[in-house]
CSV table of N, CA, C and O in Angstrom, one decimal:
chain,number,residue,atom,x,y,z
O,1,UNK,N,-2.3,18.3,-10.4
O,1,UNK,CA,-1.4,17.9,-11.5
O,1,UNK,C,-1.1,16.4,-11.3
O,1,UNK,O,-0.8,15.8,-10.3
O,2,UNK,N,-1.2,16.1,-12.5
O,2,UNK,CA,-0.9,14.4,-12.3
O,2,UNK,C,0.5,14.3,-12.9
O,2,UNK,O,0.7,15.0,-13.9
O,3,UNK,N,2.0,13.4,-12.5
O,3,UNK,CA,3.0,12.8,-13.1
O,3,UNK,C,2.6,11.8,-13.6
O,3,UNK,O,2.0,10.9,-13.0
O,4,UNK,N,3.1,12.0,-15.1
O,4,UNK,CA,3.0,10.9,-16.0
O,4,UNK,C,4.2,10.2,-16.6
O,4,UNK,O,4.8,10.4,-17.7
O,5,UNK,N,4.7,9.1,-15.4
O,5,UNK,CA,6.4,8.4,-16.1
O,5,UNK,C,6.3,7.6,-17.2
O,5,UNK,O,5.5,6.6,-17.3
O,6,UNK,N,7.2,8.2,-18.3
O,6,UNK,CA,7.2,7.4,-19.2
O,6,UNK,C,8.6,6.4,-19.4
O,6,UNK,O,9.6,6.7,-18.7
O,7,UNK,N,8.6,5.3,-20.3
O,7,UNK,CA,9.9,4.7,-20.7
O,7,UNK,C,9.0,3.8,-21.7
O,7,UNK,O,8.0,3.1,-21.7
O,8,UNK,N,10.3,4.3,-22.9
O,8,UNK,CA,10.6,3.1,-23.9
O,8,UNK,C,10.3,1.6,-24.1
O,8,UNK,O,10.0,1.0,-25.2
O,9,UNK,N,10.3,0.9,-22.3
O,9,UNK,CA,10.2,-0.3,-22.3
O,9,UNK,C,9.3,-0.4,-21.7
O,9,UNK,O,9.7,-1.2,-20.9
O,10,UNK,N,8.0,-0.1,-21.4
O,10,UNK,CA,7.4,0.2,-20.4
O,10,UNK,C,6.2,0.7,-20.4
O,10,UNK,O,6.2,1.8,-21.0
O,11,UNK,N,5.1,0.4,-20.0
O,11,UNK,CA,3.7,1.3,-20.4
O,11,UNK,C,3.7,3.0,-19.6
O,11,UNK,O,4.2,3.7,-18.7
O,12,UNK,N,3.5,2.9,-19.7
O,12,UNK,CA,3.6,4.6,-19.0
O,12,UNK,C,2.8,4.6,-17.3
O,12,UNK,O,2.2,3.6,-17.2
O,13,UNK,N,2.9,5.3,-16.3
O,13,UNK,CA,2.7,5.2,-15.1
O,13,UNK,C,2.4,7.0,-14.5
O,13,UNK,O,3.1,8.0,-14.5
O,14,UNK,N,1.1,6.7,-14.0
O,14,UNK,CA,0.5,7.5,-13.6
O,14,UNK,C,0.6,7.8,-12.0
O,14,UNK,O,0.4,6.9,-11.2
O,15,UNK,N,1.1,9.5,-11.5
O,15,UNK,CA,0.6,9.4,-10.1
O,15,UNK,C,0.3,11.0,-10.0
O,15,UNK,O,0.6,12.0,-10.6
O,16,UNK,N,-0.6,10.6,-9.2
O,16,UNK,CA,-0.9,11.8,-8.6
O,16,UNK,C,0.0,12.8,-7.8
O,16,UNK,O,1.1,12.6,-7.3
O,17,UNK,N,-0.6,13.9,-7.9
O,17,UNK,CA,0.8,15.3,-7.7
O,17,UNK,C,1.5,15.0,-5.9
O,17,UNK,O,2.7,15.1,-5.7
O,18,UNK,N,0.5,14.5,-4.9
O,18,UNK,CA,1.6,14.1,-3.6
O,18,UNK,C,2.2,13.2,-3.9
O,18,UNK,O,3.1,13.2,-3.1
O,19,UNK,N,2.3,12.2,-4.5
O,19,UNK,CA,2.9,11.2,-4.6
O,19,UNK,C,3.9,11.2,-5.5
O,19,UNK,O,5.0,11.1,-5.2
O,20,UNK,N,3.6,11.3,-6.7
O,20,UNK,CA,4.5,12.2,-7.2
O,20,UNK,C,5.7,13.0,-7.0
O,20,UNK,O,6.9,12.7,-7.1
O,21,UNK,N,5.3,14.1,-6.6
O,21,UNK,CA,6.3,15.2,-6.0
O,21,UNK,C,6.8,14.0,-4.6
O,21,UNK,O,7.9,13.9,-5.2
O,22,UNK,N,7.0,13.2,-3.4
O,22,UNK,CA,7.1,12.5,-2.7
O,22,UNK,C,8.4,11.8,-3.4
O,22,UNK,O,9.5,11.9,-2.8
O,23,UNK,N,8.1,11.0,-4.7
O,23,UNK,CA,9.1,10.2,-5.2
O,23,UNK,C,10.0,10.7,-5.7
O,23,UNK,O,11.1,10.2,-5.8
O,24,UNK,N,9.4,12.1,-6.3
O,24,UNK,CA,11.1,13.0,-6.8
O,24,UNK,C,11.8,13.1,-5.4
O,24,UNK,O,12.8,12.5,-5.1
O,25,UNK,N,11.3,14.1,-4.5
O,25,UNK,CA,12.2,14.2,-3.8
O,25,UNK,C,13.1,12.9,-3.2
O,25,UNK,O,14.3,13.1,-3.1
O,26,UNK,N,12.6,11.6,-2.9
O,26,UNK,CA,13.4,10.6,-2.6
O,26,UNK,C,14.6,10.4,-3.6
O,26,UNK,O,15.7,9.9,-3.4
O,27,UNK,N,14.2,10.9,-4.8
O,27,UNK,CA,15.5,10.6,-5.8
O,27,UNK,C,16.3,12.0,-5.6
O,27,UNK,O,17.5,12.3,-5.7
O,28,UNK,N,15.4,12.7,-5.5
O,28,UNK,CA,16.8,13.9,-5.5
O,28,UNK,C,16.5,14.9,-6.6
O,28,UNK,O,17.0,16.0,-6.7
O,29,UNK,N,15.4,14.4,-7.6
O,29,UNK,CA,15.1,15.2,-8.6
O,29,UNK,C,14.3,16.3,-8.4
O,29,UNK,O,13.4,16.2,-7.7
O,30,UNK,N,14.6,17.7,-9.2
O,30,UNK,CA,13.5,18.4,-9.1
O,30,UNK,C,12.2,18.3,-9.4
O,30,UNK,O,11.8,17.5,-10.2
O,31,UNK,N,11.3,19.1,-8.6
O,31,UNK,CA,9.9,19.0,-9.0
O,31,UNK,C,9.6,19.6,-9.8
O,31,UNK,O,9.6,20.8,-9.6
O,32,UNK,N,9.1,19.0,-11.0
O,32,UNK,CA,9.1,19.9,-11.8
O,32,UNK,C,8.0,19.2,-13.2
O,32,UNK,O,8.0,18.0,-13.3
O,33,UNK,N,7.4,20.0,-14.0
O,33,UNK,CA,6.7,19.0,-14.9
O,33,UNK,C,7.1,18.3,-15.7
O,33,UNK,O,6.6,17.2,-16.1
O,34,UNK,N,8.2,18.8,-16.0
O,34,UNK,CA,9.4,17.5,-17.1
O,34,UNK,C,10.5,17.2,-16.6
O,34,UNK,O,11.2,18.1,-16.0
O,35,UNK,N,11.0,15.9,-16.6
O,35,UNK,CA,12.5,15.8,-16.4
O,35,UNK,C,12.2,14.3,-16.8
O,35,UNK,O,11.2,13.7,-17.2
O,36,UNK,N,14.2,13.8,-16.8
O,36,UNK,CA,14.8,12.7,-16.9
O,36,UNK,C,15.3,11.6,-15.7
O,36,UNK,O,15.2,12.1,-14.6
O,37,UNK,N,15.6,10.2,-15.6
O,37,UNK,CA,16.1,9.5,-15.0
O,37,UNK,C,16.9,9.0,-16.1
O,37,UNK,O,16.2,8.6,-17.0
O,38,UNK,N,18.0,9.0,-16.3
O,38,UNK,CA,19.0,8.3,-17.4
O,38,UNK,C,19.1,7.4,-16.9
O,38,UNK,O,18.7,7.2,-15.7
O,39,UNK,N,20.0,5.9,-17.8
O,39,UNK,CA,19.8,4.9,-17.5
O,39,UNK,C,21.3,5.0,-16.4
O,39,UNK,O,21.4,3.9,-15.9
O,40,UNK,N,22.0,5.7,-16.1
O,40,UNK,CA,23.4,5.2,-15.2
O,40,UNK,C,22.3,6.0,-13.9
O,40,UNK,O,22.8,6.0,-12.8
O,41,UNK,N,21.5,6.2,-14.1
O,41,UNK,CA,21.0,6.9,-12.6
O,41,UNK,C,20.1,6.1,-11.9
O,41,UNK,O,19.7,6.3,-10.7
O,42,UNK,N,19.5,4.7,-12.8
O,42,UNK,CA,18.6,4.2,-12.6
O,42,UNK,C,18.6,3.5,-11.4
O,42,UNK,O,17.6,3.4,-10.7
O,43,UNK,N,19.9,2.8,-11.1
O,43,UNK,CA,20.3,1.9,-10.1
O,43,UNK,C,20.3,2.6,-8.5
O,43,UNK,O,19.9,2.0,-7.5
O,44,UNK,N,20.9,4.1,-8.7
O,44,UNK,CA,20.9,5.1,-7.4
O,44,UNK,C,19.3,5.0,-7.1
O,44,UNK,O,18.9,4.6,-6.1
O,45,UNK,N,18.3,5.6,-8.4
O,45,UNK,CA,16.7,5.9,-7.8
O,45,UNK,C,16.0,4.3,-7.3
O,45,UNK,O,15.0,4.2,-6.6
O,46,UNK,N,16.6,3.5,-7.7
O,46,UNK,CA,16.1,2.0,-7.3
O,46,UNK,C,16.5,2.1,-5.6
O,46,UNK,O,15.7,1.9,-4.7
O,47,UNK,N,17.9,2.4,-5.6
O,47,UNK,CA,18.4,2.3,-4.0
O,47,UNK,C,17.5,3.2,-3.1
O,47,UNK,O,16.8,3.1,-2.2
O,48,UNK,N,17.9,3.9,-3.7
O,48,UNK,CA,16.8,5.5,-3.0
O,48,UNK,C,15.5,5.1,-2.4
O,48,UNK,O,15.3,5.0,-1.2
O,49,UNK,N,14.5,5.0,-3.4
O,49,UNK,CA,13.1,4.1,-3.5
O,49,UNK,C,12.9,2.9,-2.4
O,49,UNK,O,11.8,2.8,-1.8
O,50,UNK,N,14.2,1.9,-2.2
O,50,UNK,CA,14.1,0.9,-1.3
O,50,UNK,C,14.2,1.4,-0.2
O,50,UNK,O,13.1,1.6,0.4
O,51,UNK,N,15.5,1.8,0.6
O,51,UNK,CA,15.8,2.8,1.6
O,51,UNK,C,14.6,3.8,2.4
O,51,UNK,O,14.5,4.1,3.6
O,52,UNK,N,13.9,4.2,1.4
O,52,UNK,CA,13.1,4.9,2.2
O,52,UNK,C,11.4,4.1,2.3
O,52,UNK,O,10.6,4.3,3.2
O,53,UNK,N,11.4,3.4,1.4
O,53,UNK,CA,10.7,2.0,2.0
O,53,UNK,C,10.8,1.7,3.6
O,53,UNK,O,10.0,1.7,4.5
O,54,UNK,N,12.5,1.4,3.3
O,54,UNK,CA,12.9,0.5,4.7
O,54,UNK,C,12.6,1.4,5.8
O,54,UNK,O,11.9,1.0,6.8
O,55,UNK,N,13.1,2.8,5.6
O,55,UNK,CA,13.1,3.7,6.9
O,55,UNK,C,11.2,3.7,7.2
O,55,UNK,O,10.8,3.6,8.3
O,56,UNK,N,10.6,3.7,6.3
O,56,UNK,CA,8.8,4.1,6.9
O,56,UNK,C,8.4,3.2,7.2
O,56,UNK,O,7.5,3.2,8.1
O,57,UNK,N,9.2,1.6,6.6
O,57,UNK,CA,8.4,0.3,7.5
O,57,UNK,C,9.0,0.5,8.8
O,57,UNK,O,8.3,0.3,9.8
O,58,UNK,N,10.7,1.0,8.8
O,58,UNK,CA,10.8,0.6,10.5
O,58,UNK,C,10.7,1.8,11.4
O,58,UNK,O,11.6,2.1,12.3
O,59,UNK,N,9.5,2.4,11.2
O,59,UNK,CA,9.2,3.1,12.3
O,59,UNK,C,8.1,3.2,13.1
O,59,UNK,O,7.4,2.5,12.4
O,60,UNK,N,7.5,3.5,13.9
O,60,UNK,CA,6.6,2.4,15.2
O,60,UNK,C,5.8,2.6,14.6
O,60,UNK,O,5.6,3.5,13.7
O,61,UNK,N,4.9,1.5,15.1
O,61,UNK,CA,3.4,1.2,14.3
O,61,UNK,C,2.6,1.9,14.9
O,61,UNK,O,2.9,1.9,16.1
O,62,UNK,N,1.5,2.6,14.5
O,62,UNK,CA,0.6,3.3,14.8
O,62,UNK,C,0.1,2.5,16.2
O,62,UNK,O,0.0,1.3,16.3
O,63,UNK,N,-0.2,3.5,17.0
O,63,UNK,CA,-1.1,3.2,18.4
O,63,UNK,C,-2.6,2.3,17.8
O,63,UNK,O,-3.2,2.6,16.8
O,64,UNK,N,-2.9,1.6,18.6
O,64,UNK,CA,-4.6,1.3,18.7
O,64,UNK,C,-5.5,2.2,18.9
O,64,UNK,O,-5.3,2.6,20.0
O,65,UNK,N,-6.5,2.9,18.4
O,65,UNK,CA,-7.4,3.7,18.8
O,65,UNK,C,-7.9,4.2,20.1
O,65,UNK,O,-7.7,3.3,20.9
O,66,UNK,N,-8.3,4.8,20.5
O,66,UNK,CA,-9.0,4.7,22.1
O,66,UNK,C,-10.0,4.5,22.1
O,66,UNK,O,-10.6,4.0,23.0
O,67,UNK,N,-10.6,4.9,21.0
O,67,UNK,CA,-12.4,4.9,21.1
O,67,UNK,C,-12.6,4.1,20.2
O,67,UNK,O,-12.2,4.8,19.3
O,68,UNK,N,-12.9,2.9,19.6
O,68,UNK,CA,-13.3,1.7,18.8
O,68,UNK,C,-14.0,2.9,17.9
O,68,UNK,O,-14.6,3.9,18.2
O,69,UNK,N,-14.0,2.3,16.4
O,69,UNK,CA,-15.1,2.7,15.6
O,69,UNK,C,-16.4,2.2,15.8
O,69,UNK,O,-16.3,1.1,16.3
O,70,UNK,N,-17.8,2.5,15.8
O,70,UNK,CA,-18.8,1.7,15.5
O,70,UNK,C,-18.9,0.4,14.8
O,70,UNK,O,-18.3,0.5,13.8
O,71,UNK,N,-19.3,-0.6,14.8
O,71,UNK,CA,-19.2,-1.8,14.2
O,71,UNK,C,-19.8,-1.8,12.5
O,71,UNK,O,-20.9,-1.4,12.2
O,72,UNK,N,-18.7,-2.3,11.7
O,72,UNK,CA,-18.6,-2.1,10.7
O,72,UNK,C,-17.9,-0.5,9.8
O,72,UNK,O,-17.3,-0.3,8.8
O,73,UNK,N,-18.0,-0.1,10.4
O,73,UNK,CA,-17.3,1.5,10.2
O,73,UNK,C,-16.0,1.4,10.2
O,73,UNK,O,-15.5,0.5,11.0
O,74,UNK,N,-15.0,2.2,9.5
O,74,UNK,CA,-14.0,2.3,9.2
O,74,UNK,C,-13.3,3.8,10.0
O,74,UNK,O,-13.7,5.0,9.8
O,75,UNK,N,-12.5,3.6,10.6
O,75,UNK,CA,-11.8,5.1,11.1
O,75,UNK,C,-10.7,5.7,10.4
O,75,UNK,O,-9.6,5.3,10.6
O,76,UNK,N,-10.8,6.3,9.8
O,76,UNK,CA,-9.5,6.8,9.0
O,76,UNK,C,-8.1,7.1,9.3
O,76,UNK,O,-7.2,7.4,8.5
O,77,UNK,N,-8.1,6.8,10.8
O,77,UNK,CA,-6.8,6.5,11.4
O,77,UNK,C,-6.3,5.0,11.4
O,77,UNK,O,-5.2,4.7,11.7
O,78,UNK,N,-7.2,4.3,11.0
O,78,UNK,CA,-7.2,2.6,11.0
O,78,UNK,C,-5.8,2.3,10.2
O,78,UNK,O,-5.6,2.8,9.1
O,79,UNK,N,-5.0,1.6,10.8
O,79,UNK,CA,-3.6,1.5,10.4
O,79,UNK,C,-3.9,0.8,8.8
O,79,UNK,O,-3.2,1.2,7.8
O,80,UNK,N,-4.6,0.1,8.6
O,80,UNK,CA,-5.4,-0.9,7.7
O,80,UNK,C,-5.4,-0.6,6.7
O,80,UNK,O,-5.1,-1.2,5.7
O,81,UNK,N,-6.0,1.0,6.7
O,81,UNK,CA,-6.3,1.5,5.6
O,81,UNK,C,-5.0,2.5,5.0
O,81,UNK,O,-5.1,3.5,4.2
O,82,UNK,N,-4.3,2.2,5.5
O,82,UNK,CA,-2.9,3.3,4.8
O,82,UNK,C,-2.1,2.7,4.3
O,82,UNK,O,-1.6,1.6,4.8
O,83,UNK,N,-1.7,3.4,3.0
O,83,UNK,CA,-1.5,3.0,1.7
O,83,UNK,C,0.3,3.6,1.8
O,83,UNK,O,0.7,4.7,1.8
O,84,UNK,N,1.1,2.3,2.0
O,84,UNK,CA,2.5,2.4,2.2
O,84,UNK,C,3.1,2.3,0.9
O,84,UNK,O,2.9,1.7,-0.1
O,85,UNK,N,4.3,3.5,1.4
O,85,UNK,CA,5.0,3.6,0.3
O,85,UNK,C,5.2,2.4,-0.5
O,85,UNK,O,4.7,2.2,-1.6
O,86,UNK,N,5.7,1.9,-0.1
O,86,UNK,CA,6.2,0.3,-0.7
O,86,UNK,C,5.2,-0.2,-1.5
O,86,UNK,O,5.6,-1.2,-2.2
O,87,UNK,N,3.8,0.0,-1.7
O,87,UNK,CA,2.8,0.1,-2.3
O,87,UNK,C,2.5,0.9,-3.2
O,87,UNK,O,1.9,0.5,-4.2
O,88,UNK,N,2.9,2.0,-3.0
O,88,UNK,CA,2.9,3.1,-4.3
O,88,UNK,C,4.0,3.1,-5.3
O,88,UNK,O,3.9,3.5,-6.5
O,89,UNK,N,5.2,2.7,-4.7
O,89,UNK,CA,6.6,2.6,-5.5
O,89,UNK,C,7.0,1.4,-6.6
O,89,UNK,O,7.6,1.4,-7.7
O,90,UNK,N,6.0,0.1,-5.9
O,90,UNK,CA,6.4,-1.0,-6.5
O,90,UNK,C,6.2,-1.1,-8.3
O,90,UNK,O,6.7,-1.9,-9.1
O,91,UNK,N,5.5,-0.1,-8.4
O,91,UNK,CA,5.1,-0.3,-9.8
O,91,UNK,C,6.3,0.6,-10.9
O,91,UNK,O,6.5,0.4,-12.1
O,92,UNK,N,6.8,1.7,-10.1
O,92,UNK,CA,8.0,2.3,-10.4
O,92,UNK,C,9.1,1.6,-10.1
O,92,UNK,O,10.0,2.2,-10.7
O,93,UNK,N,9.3,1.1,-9.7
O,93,UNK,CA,10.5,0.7,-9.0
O,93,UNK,C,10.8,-0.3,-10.4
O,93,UNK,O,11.7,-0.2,-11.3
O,94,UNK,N,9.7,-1.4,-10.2
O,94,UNK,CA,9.5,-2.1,-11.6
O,94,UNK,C,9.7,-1.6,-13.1
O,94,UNK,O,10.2,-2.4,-13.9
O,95,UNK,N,9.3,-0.2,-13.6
O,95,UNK,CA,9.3,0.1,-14.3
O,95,UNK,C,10.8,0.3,-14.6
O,95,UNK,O,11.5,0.1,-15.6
O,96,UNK,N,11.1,1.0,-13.1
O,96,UNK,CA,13.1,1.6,-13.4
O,96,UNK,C,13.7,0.5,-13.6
O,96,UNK,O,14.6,0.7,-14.3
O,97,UNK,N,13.5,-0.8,-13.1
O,97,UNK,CA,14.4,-1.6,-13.3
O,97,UNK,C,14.1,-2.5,-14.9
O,97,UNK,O,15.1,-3.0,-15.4
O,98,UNK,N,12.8,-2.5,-15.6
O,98,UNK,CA,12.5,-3.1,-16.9
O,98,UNK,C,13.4,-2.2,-17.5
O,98,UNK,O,14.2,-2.7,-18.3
O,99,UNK,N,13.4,-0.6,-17.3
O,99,UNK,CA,13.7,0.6,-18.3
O,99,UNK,C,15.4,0.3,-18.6
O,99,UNK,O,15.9,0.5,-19.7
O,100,UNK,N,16.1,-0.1,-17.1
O,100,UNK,CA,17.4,-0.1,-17.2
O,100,UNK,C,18.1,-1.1,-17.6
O,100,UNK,O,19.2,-1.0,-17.9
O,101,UNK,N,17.3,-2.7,-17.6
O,101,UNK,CA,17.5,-3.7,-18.6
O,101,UNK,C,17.7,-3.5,-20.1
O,101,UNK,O,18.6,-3.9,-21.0
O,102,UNK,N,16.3,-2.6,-20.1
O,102,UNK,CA,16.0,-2.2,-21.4
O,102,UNK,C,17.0,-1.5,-22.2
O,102,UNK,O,17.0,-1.5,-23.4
O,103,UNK,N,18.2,-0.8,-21.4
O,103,UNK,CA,18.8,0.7,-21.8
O,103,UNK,C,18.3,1.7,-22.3
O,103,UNK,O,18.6,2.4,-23.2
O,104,UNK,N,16.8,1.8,-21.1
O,104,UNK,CA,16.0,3.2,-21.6
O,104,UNK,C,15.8,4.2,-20.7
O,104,UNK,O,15.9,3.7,-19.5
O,105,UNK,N,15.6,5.4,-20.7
O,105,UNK,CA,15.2,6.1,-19.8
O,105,UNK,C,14.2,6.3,-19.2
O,105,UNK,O,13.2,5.6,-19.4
O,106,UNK,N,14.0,7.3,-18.4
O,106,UNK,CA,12.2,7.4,-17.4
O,106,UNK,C,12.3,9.1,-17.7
O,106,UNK,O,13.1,10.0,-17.3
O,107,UNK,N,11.1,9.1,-18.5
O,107,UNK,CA,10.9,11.1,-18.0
O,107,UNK,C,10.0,11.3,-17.7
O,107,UNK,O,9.3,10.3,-17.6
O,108,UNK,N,9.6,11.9,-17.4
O,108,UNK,CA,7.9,12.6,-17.1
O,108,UNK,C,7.7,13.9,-17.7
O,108,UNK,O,6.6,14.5,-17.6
């Protein structure tokens, strides 16, 4: 299942169903295929969203490997290649905060 956020001010924003479901729960919303973010809620899911940012940056950085990959090869443990919240959010986050300038809401 893909979440499709929409708003008024805003082009619409796609995520995939873990990621997705991930960001409701940080706000508190149900999971669920439709719902709302009103505009007085907008500033709580902004706070929310940063917060748990903060908490995944400040927690220990992944160990170094033991066994090197082969040269040129990529390990899928490679800190390198993981895709942080703060990377998936930013484009929401943006959105919540155009929508609430805007006085619009976010539903999906």
């Amino acid at each position: 299942m893909l979440f499709k956020f929409k708003s008024r001010a805003t082009a619409d924003l796609i995520m995939l169903e873990p990621v997705g479901e991930r960001v409701l729960k940080i706000l508190g919303k149900e999971v669920a295929p439709h719902g709302i973010i009103t505009v007085e809620q907008i500033p709580a899911a902004v706070a929310a969203l940063r917060a748990a940012v903060a908490e995944e940056e400040a927690g220990e950085p992944p160990a170094p490997p033991a066994d090197p990959a082969p040269q040129g090869a990529q390990r899928e443990d490679d800190p390198s290649e993981r895709v942080w919240l703060r990377q998936r959010v930013a484009p929401f986050i943006e959105m919540l905060e155009t929508s609430a300038a805007s006085g619009r809401e976010v539903t999906w």
